[in-house]
Amino acid sequence: MIRPLKLAIIGGGPSGFYLASRLLSRFPQSYADSLRVHIFDRLWAPHGLVRYGVAPDHPEVKNCTHKFDSAASDPRLKFFGNVNVASDGENALNGVPLSSLKKNYTHLVFATGCTEPNLHPLLPRDDGIIPALDIVHWYTRHPSNPSPPPLSSTNHVSIIGMGNVSLDVARMLLCPPSLLEKYDVPSHVLDALRSSKVKHVSVIGRRGPLEAAFTTKELREMMNLPDVALRPLEKSVLDVQASTRQQSRTLDLLKKGSKAAFGTTLKTWSLDFYRNPISVTVPSSNSPSYSLTLGHTVVDAATKRAGPLLDSNGAPITSVLPTSLIVPAMGFHAEPSSAAPYAQWYDLDQKHIKTLPGGRVSTTNLDTEEPKIYASGWAATGAKGVLASTMMNAYSVAEAILEDWTNLTPSLTTSNTHPVAISSSPWDAPPSEILDGLSSANITTYEDWLAVDAEEVRRASAGGKERERMDWNEAKKFLHGTAKQK
Ligand SMILES: Cc1cc2nc3c(=O)[nH]c(=O)nc-3n(C[C@H](O)[C@H](O)[C@H](O)COP(=O)(O)OP(=O)(O)OC[C@H]3O[C@@H](n4cnc5c(N)ncnc54)[C@H](O)[C@@H]3O)c2cc1C
Ligand SMILES: NC(=O)c1ccc[n+]([C@@H]2O[C@H](COP(=O)([O-])OP(=O)(O)OC[C@H]3O[C@@H](n4cnc5c(N)ncnc54)[C@H](OP(=O)(O)O)[C@@H]3O)[C@@H](O)[C@H]2O)c1
């Protein structure tokens, strides 16, 4: 056997699976059996934000999982769920330390994503100040199991930030629940949406329509929501010059407004451009709502940054918005914790892993027996871009891995054996912590996931619904039951 390429991918999101799929398909056929790919995720189910992020009413986006299923059907790929990988020296609770992976693999990839929401320093978490990620986790039944947002006592929601996550959350809160019933929305979430008192959602941005981060598809969906109207924008806000196609499309949609006319619907929303939170007063016996003070802003033509709008005396202009729920939706970053397996390569300014071309985290060890280390997807790029860009990034890292392996393997034309720094026996076994976890049924495999996946779809099909999600306790019980039947 030729020098093996035994790869550990930390993170079973789209980046990890796209990378695995590419590597499996591009690996030289004649040495096919020298490749093994093990994917580890700390969640019990695979697919990262595709399962626990993508909005339920975008089912077509999740079609990428067919490709992931197909990659996982290759016997050279194994998935291990419920495995938290921690930094060297950290005793990983329910998982493995990086040092163990370093002993067992020739190549490592961090595909750990950007799992922490950016929070506004002036808007600390509170009963009524809930990051958008908590709401996303709530409606996707994420294992973190956040408290449900208090929708039955919420009339007005203020979302801070104008990205696609803001519009996903706004759409979920405003869409008639009857239209969501057929999608992958957990029953308890549908119940909460049915009894929601939300009447208006303000989507608040510190810059203008030309700088909004959302895309036109998502804006159009908001405009087309039945029985929901956009509060028409002031003419001055729309009086700006587009310089890209995306900007002109956004401006056209904003000028046209919502399908439902303002004043004719029970529910409304607004795009509050040029507003930046500067303080908040929490509810009290005198005032049942939060008071969100918003500084009015202007965008600097050269830097495109937002600055305060001043009155003729040089004082900042502000306004106060009474609101029941404040939802910061200001993007994400990779975990800065010293327990993160990539802690030593974390870039404190960029808030993700620092990489070189090809996603290489370090090139100093390329010609040694040390495992080669890479980062892929949002872990390497920051929380930017959609699945297509994550896929392209993952493919480029797969090519770099292949290139580094080829350069290190002196002759690919003759079958010869080379020493490798792999301590496991047999060479393609996962680390001992994983073998222990598998025997005690704490760790999930891709076969487990496929069984749960089919069962979730089966449980929902009678009601004409896409799927009914299980949490880990339900999945464990189900898997235990199927194991006993075998
Ligand atoms: C709310 C939301 C909705 C989105 N909707 C869309 C959409 O509709 N269409 C679209 O094209 N794009 C969408 N995106 C973007 C898309 O989800 C990303 O491009 C993509 O998920 C990034 O993939 P990734 O694998 O890098 O990260 P992730 O998907 O975050 O996967 C990272 C994985 O790493 C695991 N992990 C992290 N740390 C560890 C550790 N220490 N040990 C083990 N495992 C670990 C995590 O559990 C996770 O499963 C959305 C993003 C968000 C936030
Ligand atoms: N349907 C989809 O395709 C879909 C769905 C969800 C997510 N995604 C993708 O996932 C990525 C992340 O999306 P996202 O919406 O989380 O992030 P995003 O696109 O980066 O948007 C973040 C928003 O928060 C604002 N913001 C950031 N810091 C702020 C601060 N300190 N004060 C006030 N406002 C602040 C930003 O304003 P500024 O621009 O002024 O900084 C921006 O409007 C994006 O690439 C997105 O396209 C795609």
mmCIF file of N, CA and C and ligand atoms in Angstrom, residues 49 53-55 58 60-61 117-121 123 132 136 139 160-169 171 203-208 211-215 217-218 221 275-277 299 304-306 328-332 378 382-387 389, ligand 2:
data_model
loop_
_atom_site.group_PDB
_atom_site.id
_atom_site.type_symbol
_atom_site.label_atom_id
_atom_site.label_comp_id
_atom_site.label_asym_id
_atom_site.label_seq_id
_atom_site.Cartn_x
_atom_site.Cartn_y
_atom_site.Cartn_z
ATOM 1 N N LEU A 49 -25.284 23.813 9.211
ATOM 2 C CA LEU A 49 -26.349 24.804 9.023
ATOM 3 C C LEU A 49 -27.378 24.379 7.975
ATOM 4 N N GLY A 53 -29.979 25.599 10.164
ATOM 5 C CA GLY A 53 -29.847 27.008 9.819
ATOM 6 C C GLY A 53 -30.804 27.399 8.693
ATOM 7 N N VAL A 54 -30.723 26.671 7.586
ATOM 8 C CA VAL A 54 -31.523 27.003 6.398
ATOM 9 C C VAL A 54 -33.013 27.057 6.788
ATOM 10 N N ALA A 55 -33.680 28.097 6.319
ATOM 11 C CA ALA A 55 -35.080 28.303 6.706
ATOM 12 C C ALA A 55 -35.951 27.175 6.164
ATOM 13 N N HIS A 58 -37.339 26.975 2.612
ATOM 14 C CA HIS A 58 -36.387 26.887 1.494
ATOM 15 C C HIS A 58 -35.940 25.428 1.326
ATOM 16 N N GLU A 60 -35.604 23.487 -1.122
ATOM 17 C CA GLU A 60 -34.744 23.157 -2.265
ATOM 18 C C GLU A 60 -33.255 23.334 -1.925
ATOM 19 N N VAL A 61 -32.969 24.233 -0.972
ATOM 20 C CA VAL A 61 -31.572 24.482 -0.588
ATOM 21 C C VAL A 61 -30.947 23.220 0.014
ATOM 22 N N PRO A 117 -22.973 33.912 17.370
ATOM 23 C CA PRO A 117 -23.536 35.135 16.795
ATOM 24 C C PRO A 117 -22.762 36.376 17.248
ATOM 25 N N ASN A 118 -22.616 37.351 16.349
ATOM 26 C CA ASN A 118 -22.072 38.660 16.760
ATOM 27 C C ASN A 118 -23.149 39.349 17.577
ATOM 28 N N LEU A 119 -22.776 39.831 18.744
ATOM 29 C CA LEU A 119 -23.767 40.497 19.591
ATOM 30 C C LEU A 119 -23.483 41.996 19.634
ATOM 31 N N HIS A 120 -24.517 42.785 19.860
ATOM 32 C CA HIS A 120 -24.330 44.231 19.944
ATOM 33 C C HIS A 120 -23.928 44.566 21.368
ATOM 34 N N PRO A 121 -22.819 45.325 21.532
ATOM 35 C CA PRO A 121 -22.347 45.591 22.897
ATOM 36 C C PRO A 121 -23.382 46.322 23.755
ATOM 37 N N LEU A 123 -26.601 45.840 23.553
ATOM 38 C CA LEU A 123 -27.835 45.057 23.664
ATOM 39 C C LEU A 123 -27.535 43.705 24.294
ATOM 40 N N ALA A 132 -30.671 36.329 16.855
ATOM 41 C CA ALA A 132 -31.410 35.623 15.789
ATOM 42 C C ALA A 132 -31.063 34.139 15.782
ATOM 43 N N VAL A 136 -33.377 30.854 15.209
ATOM 44 C CA VAL A 136 -33.111 29.846 14.168
ATOM 45 C C VAL A 136 -32.981 28.463 14.821
ATOM 46 N N TYR A 139 -36.452 27.192 15.759
ATOM 47 C CA TYR A 139 -37.338 26.648 14.723
ATOM 48 C C TYR A 139 -36.718 25.491 13.936
ATOM 49 N N ILE A 160 -32.123 43.709 14.451
ATOM 50 C CA ILE A 160 -30.982 44.603 14.182
ATOM 51 C C ILE A 160 -30.073 43.943 13.157
ATOM 52 N N GLY A 161 -29.910 44.597 12.004
ATOM 53 C CA GLY A 161 -29.103 44.024 10.927
ATOM 54 C C GLY A 161 -30.007 43.739 9.741
ATOM 55 N N MET A 162 -29.435 43.876 8.545
ATOM 56 C CA MET A 162 -30.231 43.702 7.327
ATOM 57 C C MET A 162 -29.620 42.655 6.417
ATOM 58 N N GLY A 163 -29.276 41.490 6.980
ATOM 59 C CA GLY A 163 -28.746 40.402 6.164
ATOM 60 C C GLY A 163 -29.846 39.398 5.861
ATOM 61 N N ASN A 164 -29.469 38.293 5.236
ATOM 62 C CA ASN A 164 -30.467 37.267 4.904
ATOM 63 C C ASN A 164 -31.004 36.564 6.142
ATOM 64 N N VAL A 165 -30.182 36.484 7.208
ATOM 65 C CA VAL A 165 -30.695 35.855 8.428
ATOM 66 C C VAL A 165 -31.821 36.729 9.004
ATOM 67 N N SER A 166 -31.666 38.060 8.951
ATOM 68 C CA SER A 166 -32.732 38.956 9.415
ATOM 69 C C SER A 166 -34.029 38.667 8.663
ATOM 70 N N LEU A 167 -33.911 38.536 7.333
ATOM 71 C CA LEU A 167 -35.138 38.317 6.549
ATOM 72 C C LEU A 167 -35.695 36.909 6.766
ATOM 73 N N ASP A 168 -34.822 35.921 6.993
ATOM 74 C CA ASP A 168 -35.321 34.571 7.313
ATOM 75 C C ASP A 168 -36.193 34.632 8.570
ATOM 76 N N VAL A 169 -35.665 35.315 9.608
ATOM 77 C CA VAL A 169 -36.390 35.357 10.887
ATOM 78 C C VAL A 169 -37.674 36.184 10.723
ATOM 79 N N ARG A 171 -39.418 36.605 8.075
ATOM 80 C CA ARG A 171 -40.385 35.837 7.267
ATOM 81 C C ARG A 171 -41.056 34.756 8.111
ATOM 82 N N VAL A 203 -37.104 45.883 10.595
ATOM 83 C CA VAL A 203 -35.757 45.398 10.261
ATOM 84 C C VAL A 203 -34.872 46.634 10.178
ATOM 85 N N ILE A 204 -33.916 46.715 11.119
ATOM 86 C CA ILE A 204 -33.191 47.976 11.334
ATOM 87 C C ILE A 204 -31.758 47.866 10.815
ATOM 88 N N GLY A 205 -31.360 48.819 9.959
ATOM 89 C CA GLY A 205 -30.007 48.779 9.390
ATOM 90 C C GLY A 205 -29.300 50.101 9.597
ATOM 91 N N ARG A 206 -27.988 50.015 9.863
ATOM 92 C CA ARG A 206 -27.264 51.273 10.107
ATOM 93 C C ARG A 206 -26.892 51.980 8.819
ATOM 94 N N ARG A 207 -27.062 51.287 7.674
ATOM 95 C CA ARG A 207 -26.744 51.948 6.398
ATOM 96 C C ARG A 207 -27.990 51.964 5.512
ATOM 97 N N GLY A 208 -27.812 52.271 4.229
ATOM 98 C CA GLY A 208 -28.971 52.505 3.353
ATOM 99 C C GLY A 208 -29.280 51.332 2.442
ATOM 100 N N GLU A 211 -26.500 49.497 0.577
ATOM 101 C CA GLU A 211 -25.542 48.708 1.368
ATOM 102 C C GLU A 211 -26.192 47.510 2.047
ATOM 103 N N ALA A 212 -27.502 47.355 1.888
ATOM 104 C CA ALA A 212 -28.181 46.252 2.593
ATOM 105 C C ALA A 212 -27.543 44.912 2.208
ATOM 106 N N ALA A 213 -27.377 44.034 3.209
ATOM 107 C CA ALA A 213 -26.676 42.761 2.950
ATOM 108 C C ALA A 213 -27.615 41.676 2.424
ATOM 109 N N PHE A 214 -28.938 41.869 2.528
ATOM 110 C CA PHE A 214 -29.836 40.803 2.049
ATOM 111 C C PHE A 214 -29.817 40.741 0.531
ATOM 112 N N THR A 215 -30.265 39.608 -0.017
ATOM 113 C CA THR A 215 -30.273 39.451 -1.471
ATOM 114 C C THR A 215 -31.700 39.592 -2.008
ATOM 115 N N LYS A 217 -33.652 37.769 -3.826
ATOM 116 C CA LYS A 217 -34.604 36.646 -3.725
ATOM 117 C C LYS A 217 -35.328 36.718 -2.378
ATOM 118 N N GLU A 218 -34.555 36.944 -1.327
ATOM 119 C CA GLU A 218 -35.143 36.970 0.018
ATOM 120 C C GLU A 218 -36.024 38.210 0.194
ATOM 121 N N GLU A 221 -39.310 37.557 -1.532
ATOM 122 C CA GLU A 221 -40.172 36.669 -0.728
ATOM 123 C C GLU A 221 -40.921 37.465 0.347
ATOM 124 N N ARG A 275 -30.400 53.633 10.717
ATOM 125 C CA ARG A 275 -30.688 53.656 12.155
ATOM 126 C C ARG A 275 -29.723 52.706 12.862
ATOM 127 N N ASN A 276 -29.168 53.163 13.983
ATOM 128 C CA ASN A 276 -28.194 52.355 14.724
ATOM 129 C C ASN A 276 -28.555 52.377 16.207
ATOM 130 N N PRO A 277 -28.698 51.234 16.862
ATOM 131 C CA PRO A 277 -29.066 51.258 18.283
ATOM 132 C C PRO A 277 -28.003 51.985 19.105
ATOM 133 N N VAL A 299 -24.322 57.709 5.543
ATOM 134 C CA VAL A 299 -23.243 56.850 5.044
ATOM 135 C C VAL A 299 -22.213 57.719 4.325
ATOM 136 N N LYS A 304 -18.046 54.404 2.866
ATOM 137 C CA LYS A 304 -19.303 53.620 2.952
ATOM 138 C C LYS A 304 -19.634 53.213 4.393
ATOM 139 N N ARG A 305 -18.992 53.858 5.347
ATOM 140 C CA ARG A 305 -19.297 53.554 6.749
ATOM 141 C C ARG A 305 -20.401 54.464 7.250
ATOM 142 N N ALA A 306 -21.154 53.973 8.239
ATOM 143 C CA ALA A 306 -22.234 54.781 8.813
ATOM 144 C C ALA A 306 -21.674 55.645 9.939
ATOM 145 N N PRO A 328 -30.875 40.840 17.700
ATOM 146 C CA PRO A 328 -29.671 41.136 16.926
ATOM 147 C C PRO A 328 -29.404 40.039 15.894
ATOM 148 N N ALA A 329 -29.225 40.450 14.633
ATOM 149 C CA ALA A 329 -28.927 39.491 13.540
ATOM 150 C C ALA A 329 -27.771 40.109 12.765
ATOM 151 N N MET A 330 -26.601 40.096 13.396
ATOM 152 C CA MET A 330 -25.482 40.885 12.880
ATOM 153 C C MET A 330 -24.321 40.005 12.438
ATOM 154 N N GLY A 331 -24.616 38.836 11.953
ATOM 155 C CA GLY A 331 -23.575 37.940 11.469
ATOM 156 C C GLY A 331 -23.016 37.042 12.566
ATOM 157 N N PHE A 332 -21.962 36.317 12.213
ATOM 158 C CA PHE A 332 -21.424 35.254 13.088
ATOM 159 C C PHE A 332 -19.901 35.275 13.067
ATOM 160 N N TRP A 378 -16.685 28.262 6.388
ATOM 161 C CA TRP A 378 -16.780 29.467 7.215
ATOM 162 C C TRP A 378 -15.703 29.547 8.286
ATOM 163 N N GLY A 382 -14.712 33.134 7.412
ATOM 164 C CA GLY A 382 -15.668 33.944 8.160
ATOM 165 C C GLY A 382 -17.058 33.663 7.623
ATOM 166 N N ALA A 383 -18.065 34.223 8.315
ATOM 167 C CA ALA A 383 -19.464 33.891 7.969
ATOM 168 C C ALA A 383 -19.931 34.681 6.762
ATOM 169 N N LYS A 384 -19.320 34.394 5.615
ATOM 170 C CA LYS A 384 -19.662 35.108 4.388
ATOM 171 C C LYS A 384 -20.069 34.107 3.330
ATOM 172 N N GLY A 385 -21.091 34.450 2.601
ATOM 173 C CA GLY A 385 -21.407 33.659 1.426
ATOM 174 C C GLY A 385 -22.386 32.536 1.684
ATOM 175 N N VAL A 386 -22.829 31.970 0.571
ATOM 176 C CA VAL A 386 -23.883 30.950 0.582
ATOM 177 C C VAL A 386 -23.258 29.576 0.339
ATOM 178 N N LEU A 387 -24.117 28.564 0.197
ATOM 179 C CA LEU A 387 -23.604 27.201 0.052
ATOM 180 C C LEU A 387 -22.695 27.057 -1.169
ATOM 181 N N SER A 389 -20.630 29.206 -2.456
ATOM 182 C CA SER A 389 -19.265 29.682 -2.197
ATOM 183 C C SER A 389 -18.553 28.774 -1.194
HETATM 184 N N1 LIG B 2 -31.230 32.561 1.941
HETATM 185 C C1 LIG B 2 -29.911 32.608 1.921
HETATM 186 O O1 LIG B 2 -29.278 32.421 0.898
HETATM 187 C C2 LIG B 2 -29.187 32.881 3.201
HETATM 188 C C3 LIG B 2 -29.879 32.865 4.407
HETATM 189 C C4 LIG B 2 -29.186 33.171 5.562
HETATM 190 C C5 LIG B 2 -27.824 33.476 5.497
HETATM 191 N N2 LIG B 2 -27.200 33.464 4.307
HETATM 192 C C6 LIG B 2 -25.805 33.894 4.184
HETATM 193 O O2 LIG B 2 -25.095 33.725 5.406
HETATM 194 C C7 LIG B 2 -24.181 34.813 5.586
HETATM 195 C C8 LIG B 2 -24.430 35.444 6.950
HETATM 196 O O3 LIG B 2 -25.705 36.120 6.926
HETATM 197 P P1 LIG B 2 -26.117 37.154 8.060
HETATM 198 O O4 LIG B 2 -27.417 37.720 7.701
HETATM 199 O O5 LIG B 2 -25.913 36.499 9.372
HETATM 200 O O6 LIG B 2 -24.939 38.237 8.011
HETATM 201 P P2 LIG B 2 -24.610 39.450 7.002
HETATM 202 O O7 LIG B 2 -25.064 39.173 5.629
HETATM 203 O O8 LIG B 2 -23.172 39.713 7.224
HETATM 204 O O9 LIG B 2 -25.493 40.675 7.563
HETATM 205 C C9 LIG B 2 -25.213 41.210 8.825
HETATM 206 C C10 LIG B 2 -26.004 42.498 9.023
HETATM 207 O O10 LIG B 2 -25.736 42.951 10.352
HETATM 208 C C11 LIG B 2 -25.327 44.309 10.306
HETATM 209 N N3 LIG B 2 -24.386 44.592 11.392
HETATM 210 C C12 LIG B 2 -23.210 43.948 11.655
HETATM 211 N N4 LIG B 2 -22.615 44.500 12.723
HETATM 212 C C13 LIG B 2 -23.422 45.494 13.144
HETATM 213 C C14 LIG B 2 -23.348 46.439 14.214
HETATM 214 N N5 LIG B 2 -22.318 46.451 15.068
HETATM 215 N N6 LIG B 2 -24.356 47.318 14.356
HETATM 216 C C15 LIG B 2 -25.410 47.318 13.509
HETATM 217 N N7 LIG B 2 -25.543 46.462 12.475
HETATM 218 C C16 LIG B 2 -24.555 45.555 12.298
HETATM 219 C C17 LIG B 2 -24.662 44.467 8.945
HETATM 220 O O11 LIG B 2 -24.661 45.836 8.611
HETATM 221 P P3 LIG B 2 -23.409 46.474 7.816
HETATM 222 O O12 LIG B 2 -23.544 45.953 6.426
HETATM 223 O O13 LIG B 2 -23.624 47.926 7.959
HETATM 224 O O14 LIG B 2 -22.168 45.961 8.518
HETATM 225 C C18 LIG B 2 -25.609 43.622 8.081
HETATM 226 O O15 LIG B 2 -26.748 44.360 7.726
HETATM 227 C C19 LIG B 2 -24.404 35.769 4.437
HETATM 228 O O16 LIG B 2 -23.449 35.580 3.445
HETATM 229 C C20 LIG B 2 -25.779 35.376 3.937
HETATM 230 O O17 LIG B 2 -26.003 35.694 2.583
HETATM 231 C C21 LIG B 2 -27.847 33.187 3.158
#
